[in-house]
Amino acid sequence: MEVHTLTSEQALRELRKYIIKPSIKKKLMVTSGVLLAMGILAFLVQLYLAMTACFLGIVIFAVELYFLSKKQIQLTLRRLYELYNTDTVEGQIVFEDDALCMVNFITNGELRLPYSVMSMFVQTQNYYALFTKEHQALIVDKQQFTPETQAQVLELIREKMPKLLKPGK
């Protein structure tokens, strides 16, 4: 089955909360949790300056996460423009027996990605995204599908990459 891919500013913005690598998000969340516990402890022992510093740290991490995702989108768009002189790149994914074969419509270049390098599947209102272990995204525009072809694509993902899409999703 062949599927149309699209990397654009709109797609990246819609996928914003998934743009940052999960390991980075996890580190920020764990650190925020530690700061929260320290802030509560500081409150209980009436160290209000330490409590304020802890809660300020949590706010700073939240703002940093927001700006990191924004910066990542800008960086991706600059790279697209530098490489292709456009901020939109279209292509095609072909589900083969043992790999995804990607074709870039601008360069006509092909790239085969074994299914084993895919680590995450996400779905937004208008897009599906498959992420590699190094957190590179393949973005699929859902508007191309009929209900039947959408079900076929999800079944292929479930069949070829079962760890990404559990039964019933």
mmCIF file with all atom_site columns, C-alpha atoms in Angstrom:
data_model
loop_
_atom_site.group_PDB
_atom_site.id
_atom_site.type_symbol
_atom_site.label_atom_id
_atom_site.label_alt_id
_atom_site.label_comp_id
_atom_site.label_asym_id
_atom_site.label_entity_id
_atom_site.label_seq_id
_atom_site.pdbx_PDB_ins_code
_atom_site.Cartn_x
_atom_site.Cartn_y
_atom_site.Cartn_z
_atom_site.occupancy
_atom_site.B_iso_or_equiv
_atom_site.pdbx_formal_charge
_atom_site.auth_seq_id
_atom_site.auth_comp_id
_atom_site.auth_asym_id
_atom_site.auth_atom_id
_atom_site.pdbx_PDB_model_num
ATOM 1   C CA . MET A 1 1   ? 0.000   0.000  0.000  1.00 0.00 ? 1   MET A CA 1
ATOM 2   C CA . GLU A 1 2   ? 1.227   3.496  -0.847 1.00 0.00 ? 2   GLU A CA 1
ATOM 3   C CA . VAL A 1 3   ? 0.630   6.413  1.497  1.00 0.00 ? 3   VAL A CA 1
ATOM 4   C CA . HIS A 1 4   ? 1.223   10.116 0.834  1.00 0.00 ? 4   HIS A CA 1
ATOM 5   C CA . THR A 1 5   ? 3.495   11.924 3.309  1.00 0.00 ? 5   THR A CA 1
ATOM 6   C CA . LEU A 1 6   ? 3.616   15.611 4.060  1.00 0.00 ? 6   LEU A CA 1
ATOM 7   C CA . THR A 1 7   ? 6.028   17.644 6.154  1.00 0.00 ? 7   THR A CA 1
ATOM 8   C CA . SER A 1 8   ? 4.792   21.207 6.534  1.00 0.00 ? 8   SER A CA 1
ATOM 9   C CA . GLU A 1 9   ? 4.547   23.938 9.123  1.00 0.00 ? 9   GLU A CA 1
ATOM 10  C CA . GLN A 1 10  ? 0.897   23.087 9.778  1.00 0.00 ? 10  GLN A CA 1
ATOM 11  C CA . ALA A 1 11  ? 1.728   19.406 10.315 1.00 0.00 ? 11  ALA A CA 1
ATOM 12  C CA . LEU A 1 12  ? 4.641   20.200 12.620 1.00 0.00 ? 12  LEU A CA 1
ATOM 13  C CA . ARG A 1 13  ? 2.543   22.626 14.658 1.00 0.00 ? 13  ARG A CA 1
ATOM 14  C CA . GLU A 1 14  ? -0.218  20.058 15.084 1.00 0.00 ? 14  GLU A CA 1
ATOM 15  C CA . LEU A 1 15  ? 2.361   17.476 16.188 1.00 0.00 ? 15  LEU A CA 1
ATOM 16  C CA . ARG A 1 16  ? 4.036   19.984 18.519 1.00 0.00 ? 16  ARG A CA 1
ATOM 17  C CA . LYS A 1 17  ? 3.539   18.072 21.759 1.00 0.00 ? 17  LYS A CA 1
ATOM 18  C CA . TYR A 1 18  ? 5.272   15.030 20.218 1.00 0.00 ? 18  TYR A CA 1
ATOM 19  C CA . ILE A 1 19  ? 8.206   16.931 18.645 1.00 0.00 ? 19  ILE A CA 1
ATOM 20  C CA . ILE A 1 20  ? 10.435  16.801 21.723 1.00 0.00 ? 20  ILE A CA 1
ATOM 21  C CA . LYS A 1 21  ? 12.122  13.456 22.254 1.00 0.00 ? 21  LYS A CA 1
ATOM 22  C CA . PRO A 1 22  ? 10.293  11.499 24.999 1.00 0.00 ? 22  PRO A CA 1
ATOM 23  C CA . SER A 1 23  ? 13.500  10.935 26.995 1.00 0.00 ? 23  SER A CA 1
ATOM 24  C CA . ILE A 1 24  ? 14.009  14.705 27.264 1.00 0.00 ? 24  ILE A CA 1
ATOM 25  C CA . LYS A 1 25  ? 10.395  15.220 28.321 1.00 0.00 ? 25  LYS A CA 1
ATOM 26  C CA . LYS A 1 26  ? 10.741  12.461 30.894 1.00 0.00 ? 26  LYS A CA 1
ATOM 27  C CA . LYS A 1 27  ? 13.844  14.071 32.403 1.00 0.00 ? 27  LYS A CA 1
ATOM 28  C CA . LEU A 1 28  ? 12.060  17.417 32.668 1.00 0.00 ? 28  LEU A CA 1
ATOM 29  C CA . MET A 1 29  ? 9.013   15.781 34.270 1.00 0.00 ? 29  MET A CA 1
ATOM 30  C CA . VAL A 1 30  ? 11.098  13.829 36.788 1.00 0.00 ? 30  VAL A CA 1
ATOM 31  C CA . THR A 1 31  ? 13.035  16.967 37.686 1.00 0.00 ? 31  THR A CA 1
ATOM 32  C CA . SER A 1 32  ? 9.766   18.892 38.053 1.00 0.00 ? 32  SER A CA 1
ATOM 33  C CA . GLY A 1 33  ? 8.432   16.126 40.317 1.00 0.00 ? 33  GLY A CA 1
ATOM 34  C CA . VAL A 1 34  ? 11.533  16.338 42.491 1.00 0.00 ? 34  VAL A CA 1
ATOM 35  C CA . LEU A 1 35  ? 11.189  20.122 42.652 1.00 0.00 ? 35  LEU A CA 1
ATOM 36  C CA . LEU A 1 36  ? 7.515   19.750 43.602 1.00 0.00 ? 36  LEU A CA 1
ATOM 37  C CA . ALA A 1 37  ? 8.382   17.360 46.439 1.00 0.00 ? 37  ALA A CA 1
ATOM 38  C CA . MET A 1 38  ? 11.164  19.670 47.593 1.00 0.00 ? 38  MET A CA 1
ATOM 39  C CA . GLY A 1 39  ? 8.805   22.647 47.409 1.00 0.00 ? 39  GLY A CA 1
ATOM 40  C CA . ILE A 1 40  ? 6.190   20.889 49.535 1.00 0.00 ? 40  ILE A CA 1
ATOM 41  C CA . LEU A 1 41  ? 8.840   19.849 52.034 1.00 0.00 ? 41  LEU A CA 1
ATOM 42  C CA . ALA A 1 42  ? 10.186  23.417 52.127 1.00 0.00 ? 42  ALA A CA 1
ATOM 43  C CA . PHE A 1 43  ? 6.648   24.690 52.791 1.00 0.00 ? 43  PHE A CA 1
ATOM 44  C CA . LEU A 1 44  ? 6.155   22.197 55.621 1.00 0.00 ? 44  LEU A CA 1
ATOM 45  C CA . VAL A 1 45  ? 9.366   23.290 57.341 1.00 0.00 ? 45  VAL A CA 1
ATOM 46  C CA . GLN A 1 46  ? 8.585   26.951 56.616 1.00 0.00 ? 46  GLN A CA 1
ATOM 47  C CA . LEU A 1 47  ? 11.472  27.609 54.226 1.00 0.00 ? 47  LEU A CA 1
ATOM 48  C CA . TYR A 1 48  ? 9.432   29.888 51.994 1.00 0.00 ? 48  TYR A CA 1
ATOM 49  C CA . LEU A 1 49  ? 12.331  31.143 49.891 1.00 0.00 ? 49  LEU A CA 1
ATOM 50  C CA . ALA A 1 50  ? 13.338  27.555 49.022 1.00 0.00 ? 50  ALA A CA 1
ATOM 51  C CA . MET A 1 51  ? 9.684   26.722 48.325 1.00 0.00 ? 51  MET A CA 1
ATOM 52  C CA . THR A 1 52  ? 9.398   29.686 45.958 1.00 0.00 ? 52  THR A CA 1
ATOM 53  C CA . ALA A 1 53  ? 12.612  28.670 44.176 1.00 0.00 ? 53  ALA A CA 1
ATOM 54  C CA . CYS A 1 54  ? 11.320  25.121 43.694 1.00 0.00 ? 54  CYS A CA 1
ATOM 55  C CA . PHE A 1 55  ? 7.980   26.224 42.282 1.00 0.00 ? 55  PHE A CA 1
ATOM 56  C CA . LEU A 1 56  ? 9.696   28.802 40.090 1.00 0.00 ? 56  LEU A CA 1
ATOM 57  C CA . GLY A 1 57  ? 11.896  25.986 38.754 1.00 0.00 ? 57  GLY A CA 1
ATOM 58  C CA . ILE A 1 58  ? 8.787   23.996 37.787 1.00 0.00 ? 58  ILE A CA 1
ATOM 59  C CA . VAL A 1 59  ? 7.395   26.988 35.893 1.00 0.00 ? 59  VAL A CA 1
ATOM 60  C CA . ILE A 1 60  ? 10.741  27.520 34.152 1.00 0.00 ? 60  ILE A CA 1
ATOM 61  C CA . PHE A 1 61  ? 10.830  23.867 33.016 1.00 0.00 ? 61  PHE A CA 1
ATOM 62  C CA . ALA A 1 62  ? 7.274   24.117 31.640 1.00 0.00 ? 62  ALA A CA 1
ATOM 63  C CA . VAL A 1 63  ? 8.139   27.280 29.711 1.00 0.00 ? 63  VAL A CA 1
ATOM 64  C CA . GLU A 1 64  ? 11.383  25.687 28.513 1.00 0.00 ? 64  GLU A CA 1
ATOM 65  C CA . LEU A 1 65  ? 9.482   22.686 27.155 1.00 0.00 ? 65  LEU A CA 1
ATOM 66  C CA . TYR A 1 66  ? 7.159   25.028 25.258 1.00 0.00 ? 66  TYR A CA 1
ATOM 67  C CA . PHE A 1 67  ? 10.052  26.977 23.738 1.00 0.00 ? 67  PHE A CA 1
ATOM 68  C CA . LEU A 1 68  ? 12.039  23.828 22.944 1.00 0.00 ? 68  LEU A CA 1
ATOM 69  C CA . SER A 1 69  ? 9.182   22.475 20.834 1.00 0.00 ? 69  SER A CA 1
ATOM 70  C CA . LYS A 1 70  ? 8.739   25.845 19.126 1.00 0.00 ? 70  LYS A CA 1
ATOM 71  C CA . LYS A 1 71  ? 12.482  26.028 18.404 1.00 0.00 ? 71  LYS A CA 1
ATOM 72  C CA . GLN A 1 72  ? 12.495  22.467 17.041 1.00 0.00 ? 72  GLN A CA 1
ATOM 73  C CA . ILE A 1 73  ? 9.711   23.320 14.593 1.00 0.00 ? 73  ILE A CA 1
ATOM 74  C CA . GLN A 1 74  ? 11.563  26.457 13.442 1.00 0.00 ? 74  GLN A CA 1
ATOM 75  C CA . LEU A 1 75  ? 14.785  24.485 13.037 1.00 0.00 ? 75  LEU A CA 1
ATOM 76  C CA . THR A 1 76  ? 13.057  21.793 10.979 1.00 0.00 ? 76  THR A CA 1
ATOM 77  C CA . LEU A 1 77  ? 11.455  24.402 8.720  1.00 0.00 ? 77  LEU A CA 1
ATOM 78  C CA . ARG A 1 78  ? 14.814  26.178 8.225  1.00 0.00 ? 78  ARG A CA 1
ATOM 79  C CA . ARG A 1 79  ? 16.442  22.870 7.314  1.00 0.00 ? 79  ARG A CA 1
ATOM 80  C CA . LEU A 1 80  ? 13.699  22.098 4.802  1.00 0.00 ? 80  LEU A CA 1
ATOM 81  C CA . TYR A 1 81  ? 14.097  25.516 3.224  1.00 0.00 ? 81  TYR A CA 1
ATOM 82  C CA . GLU A 1 82  ? 17.889  25.206 3.145  1.00 0.00 ? 82  GLU A CA 1
ATOM 83  C CA . LEU A 1 83  ? 17.777  21.749 1.542  1.00 0.00 ? 83  LEU A CA 1
ATOM 84  C CA . TYR A 1 84  ? 14.779  22.073 -0.774 1.00 0.00 ? 84  TYR A CA 1
ATOM 85  C CA . ASN A 1 85  ? 14.070  25.817 -1.038 1.00 0.00 ? 85  ASN A CA 1
ATOM 86  C CA . THR A 1 86  ? 10.577  25.181 0.316  1.00 0.00 ? 86  THR A CA 1
ATOM 87  C CA . ASP A 1 87  ? 8.999   24.626 3.716  1.00 0.00 ? 87  ASP A CA 1
ATOM 88  C CA . THR A 1 88  ? 6.767   21.785 2.523  1.00 0.00 ? 88  THR A CA 1
ATOM 89  C CA . VAL A 1 89  ? 8.044   18.383 1.463  1.00 0.00 ? 89  VAL A CA 1
ATOM 90  C CA . GLU A 1 90  ? 5.799   15.693 0.084  1.00 0.00 ? 90  GLU A CA 1
ATOM 91  C CA . GLY A 1 91  ? 6.558   12.077 -0.520 1.00 0.00 ? 91  GLY A CA 1
ATOM 92  C CA . GLN A 1 92  ? 5.280   8.570  -0.384 1.00 0.00 ? 92  GLN A CA 1
ATOM 93  C CA . ILE A 1 93  ? 5.625   5.626  1.959  1.00 0.00 ? 93  ILE A CA 1
ATOM 94  C CA . VAL A 1 94  ? 5.289   2.113  0.612  1.00 0.00 ? 94  VAL A CA 1
ATOM 95  C CA . PHE A 1 95  ? 4.698   -0.689 3.104  1.00 0.00 ? 95  PHE A CA 1
ATOM 96  C CA . GLU A 1 96  ? 6.991   -3.481 1.939  1.00 0.00 ? 96  GLU A CA 1
ATOM 97  C CA . ASP A 1 97  ? 7.438   -6.919 3.496  1.00 0.00 ? 97  ASP A CA 1
ATOM 98  C CA . ASP A 1 98  ? 10.303  -5.941 5.812  1.00 0.00 ? 98  ASP A CA 1
ATOM 99  C CA . ALA A 1 99  ? 10.601  -2.153 5.595  1.00 0.00 ? 99  ALA A CA 1
ATOM 100 C CA . LEU A 1 100 ? 8.994   1.174  4.884  1.00 0.00 ? 100 LEU A CA 1
ATOM 101 C CA . CYS A 1 101 ? 10.208  2.564  1.578  1.00 0.00 ? 101 CYS A CA 1
ATOM 102 C CA . MET A 1 102 ? 10.077  6.346  1.532  1.00 0.00 ? 102 MET A CA 1
ATOM 103 C CA . VAL A 1 103 ? 10.243  8.387  -1.652 1.00 0.00 ? 103 VAL A CA 1
ATOM 104 C CA . ASN A 1 104 ? 10.956  12.129 -1.523 1.00 0.00 ? 104 ASN A CA 1
ATOM 105 C CA . PHE A 1 105 ? 9.028   13.803 -4.364 1.00 0.00 ? 105 PHE A CA 1
ATOM 106 C CA . ILE A 1 106 ? 11.488  16.714 -4.595 1.00 0.00 ? 106 ILE A CA 1
ATOM 107 C CA . THR A 1 107 ? 14.635  14.636 -5.036 1.00 0.00 ? 107 THR A CA 1
ATOM 108 C CA . ASN A 1 108 ? 13.034  11.340 -6.112 1.00 0.00 ? 108 ASN A CA 1
ATOM 109 C CA . GLY A 1 109 ? 15.370  9.780  -3.560 1.00 0.00 ? 109 GLY A CA 1
ATOM 110 C CA . GLU A 1 110 ? 14.407  6.568  -1.814 1.00 0.00 ? 110 GLU A CA 1
ATOM 111 C CA . LEU A 1 111 ? 15.088  5.504  1.747  1.00 0.00 ? 111 LEU A CA 1
ATOM 112 C CA . ARG A 1 112 ? 14.271  2.101  3.211  1.00 0.00 ? 112 ARG A CA 1
ATOM 113 C CA . LEU A 1 113 ? 13.602  2.006  6.941  1.00 0.00 ? 113 LEU A CA 1
ATOM 114 C CA . PRO A 1 114 ? 13.302  -1.419 8.562  1.00 0.00 ? 114 PRO A CA 1
ATOM 115 C CA . TYR A 1 115 ? 10.169  -1.675 10.662 1.00 0.00 ? 115 TYR A CA 1
ATOM 116 C CA . SER A 1 116 ? 12.395  -2.387 13.661 1.00 0.00 ? 116 SER A CA 1
ATOM 117 C CA . VAL A 1 117 ? 13.660  1.245  13.745 1.00 0.00 ? 117 VAL A CA 1
ATOM 118 C CA . MET A 1 118 ? 10.172  2.622  14.267 1.00 0.00 ? 118 MET A CA 1
ATOM 119 C CA . SER A 1 119 ? 9.499   3.371  17.922 1.00 0.00 ? 119 SER A CA 1
ATOM 120 C CA . MET A 1 120 ? 6.361   5.494  18.254 1.00 0.00 ? 120 MET A CA 1
ATOM 121 C CA . PHE A 1 121 ? 3.060   6.082  16.477 1.00 0.00 ? 121 PHE A CA 1
ATOM 122 C CA . VAL A 1 122 ? 0.894   9.121  17.223 1.00 0.00 ? 122 VAL A CA 1
ATOM 123 C CA . GLN A 1 123 ? -2.378  10.362 15.856 1.00 0.00 ? 123 GLN A CA 1
ATOM 124 C CA . THR A 1 124 ? -3.701  13.913 15.832 1.00 0.00 ? 124 THR A CA 1
ATOM 125 C CA . GLN A 1 125 ? -6.827  15.339 14.260 1.00 0.00 ? 125 GLN A CA 1
ATOM 126 C CA . ASN A 1 126 ? -5.281  15.625 10.772 1.00 0.00 ? 126 ASN A CA 1
ATOM 127 C CA . TYR A 1 127 ? -2.087  13.547 10.857 1.00 0.00 ? 127 TYR A CA 1
ATOM 128 C CA . TYR A 1 128 ? -0.473  10.267 11.740 1.00 0.00 ? 128 TYR A CA 1
ATOM 129 C CA . ALA A 1 129 ? 3.204   10.317 12.626 1.00 0.00 ? 129 ALA A CA 1
ATOM 130 C CA . LEU A 1 130 ? 5.633   7.432  12.825 1.00 0.00 ? 130 LEU A CA 1
ATOM 131 C CA . PHE A 1 131 ? 8.794   8.181  14.785 1.00 0.00 ? 131 PHE A CA 1
ATOM 132 C CA . THR A 1 132 ? 12.103  6.365  14.501 1.00 0.00 ? 132 THR A CA 1
ATOM 133 C CA . LYS A 1 133 ? 14.212  5.435  17.520 1.00 0.00 ? 133 LYS A CA 1
ATOM 134 C CA . GLU A 1 134 ? 16.197  8.645  16.929 1.00 0.00 ? 134 GLU A CA 1
ATOM 135 C CA . HIS A 1 135 ? 12.898  10.573 16.901 1.00 0.00 ? 135 HIS A CA 1
ATOM 136 C CA . GLN A 1 136 ? 12.716  11.415 13.208 1.00 0.00 ? 136 GLN A CA 1
ATOM 137 C CA . ALA A 1 137 ? 9.097   11.711 12.070 1.00 0.00 ? 137 ALA A CA 1
ATOM 138 C CA . LEU A 1 138 ? 7.287   10.423 9.021  1.00 0.00 ? 138 LEU A CA 1
ATOM 139 C CA . ILE A 1 139 ? 4.100   12.474 8.791  1.00 0.00 ? 139 ILE A CA 1
ATOM 140 C CA . VAL A 1 140 ? 1.019   11.162 7.010  1.00 0.00 ? 140 VAL A CA 1
ATOM 141 C CA . ASP A 1 141 ? -1.882  13.462 6.118  1.00 0.00 ? 141 ASP A CA 1
ATOM 142 C CA . LYS A 1 142 ? -5.096  11.689 7.144  1.00 0.00 ? 142 LYS A CA 1
ATOM 143 C CA . GLN A 1 143 ? -7.218  13.664 4.661  1.00 0.00 ? 143 GLN A CA 1
ATOM 144 C CA . GLN A 1 144 ? -6.098  11.352 1.859  1.00 0.00 ? 144 GLN A CA 1
ATOM 145 C CA . PHE A 1 145 ? -7.976  8.410  3.366  1.00 0.00 ? 145 PHE A CA 1
ATOM 146 C CA . THR A 1 146 ? -11.468 7.102  3.050  1.00 0.00 ? 146 THR A CA 1
ATOM 147 C CA . PRO A 1 147 ? -12.693 5.252  6.139  1.00 0.00 ? 147 PRO A CA 1
ATOM 148 C CA . GLU A 1 148 ? -11.744 1.972  4.418  1.00 0.00 ? 148 GLU A CA 1
ATOM 149 C CA . THR A 1 149 ? -8.212  3.027  3.433  1.00 0.00 ? 149 THR A CA 1
ATOM 150 C CA . GLN A 1 150 ? -7.648  4.532  6.878  1.00 0.00 ? 150 GLN A CA 1
ATOM 151 C CA . ALA A 1 151 ? -8.554  1.182  8.424  1.00 0.00 ? 151 ALA A CA 1
ATOM 152 C CA . GLN A 1 152 ? -6.183  -0.559 5.986  1.00 0.00 ? 152 GLN A CA 1
ATOM 153 C CA . VAL A 1 153 ? -3.279  1.719  6.954  1.00 0.00 ? 153 VAL A CA 1
ATOM 154 C CA . LEU A 1 154 ? -3.899  1.199  10.664 1.00 0.00 ? 154 LEU A CA 1
ATOM 155 C CA . GLU A 1 155 ? -4.066  -2.564 10.108 1.00 0.00 ? 155 GLU A CA 1
ATOM 156 C CA . LEU A 1 156 ? -0.753  -2.468 8.209  1.00 0.00 ? 156 LEU A CA 1
ATOM 157 C CA . ILE A 1 157 ? 0.867   -0.545 11.054 1.00 0.00 ? 157 ILE A CA 1
ATOM 158 C CA . ARG A 1 158 ? -0.597  -3.019 13.554 1.00 0.00 ? 158 ARG A CA 1
ATOM 159 C CA . GLU A 1 159 ? 0.658   -5.959 11.472 1.00 0.00 ? 159 GLU A CA 1
ATOM 160 C CA . LYS A 1 160 ? 4.124   -4.638 10.546 1.00 0.00 ? 160 LYS A CA 1
ATOM 161 C CA . MET A 1 161 ? 4.890   -2.744 13.763 1.00 0.00 ? 161 MET A CA 1
ATOM 162 C CA . PRO A 1 162 ? 2.766   -4.386 16.463 1.00 0.00 ? 162 PRO A CA 1
ATOM 163 C CA . LYS A 1 163 ? 4.535   -2.661 19.368 1.00 0.00 ? 163 LYS A CA 1
ATOM 164 C CA . LEU A 1 164 ? 3.385   0.747  18.047 1.00 0.00 ? 164 LEU A CA 1
ATOM 165 C CA . LEU A 1 165 ? -0.338  0.135  17.723 1.00 0.00 ? 165 LEU A CA 1
ATOM 166 C CA . LYS A 1 166 ? -2.151  -2.120 20.125 1.00 0.00 ? 166 LYS A CA 1
ATOM 167 C CA . PRO A 1 167 ? -5.262  -4.070 19.019 1.00 0.00 ? 167 PRO A CA 1
ATOM 168 C CA . GLY A 1 168 ? -8.451  -2.061 19.245 1.00 0.00 ? 168 GLY A CA 1
ATOM 169 C CA . LYS A 1 169 ? -6.805  1.326  18.637 1.00 0.00 ? 169 LYS A CA 1
#
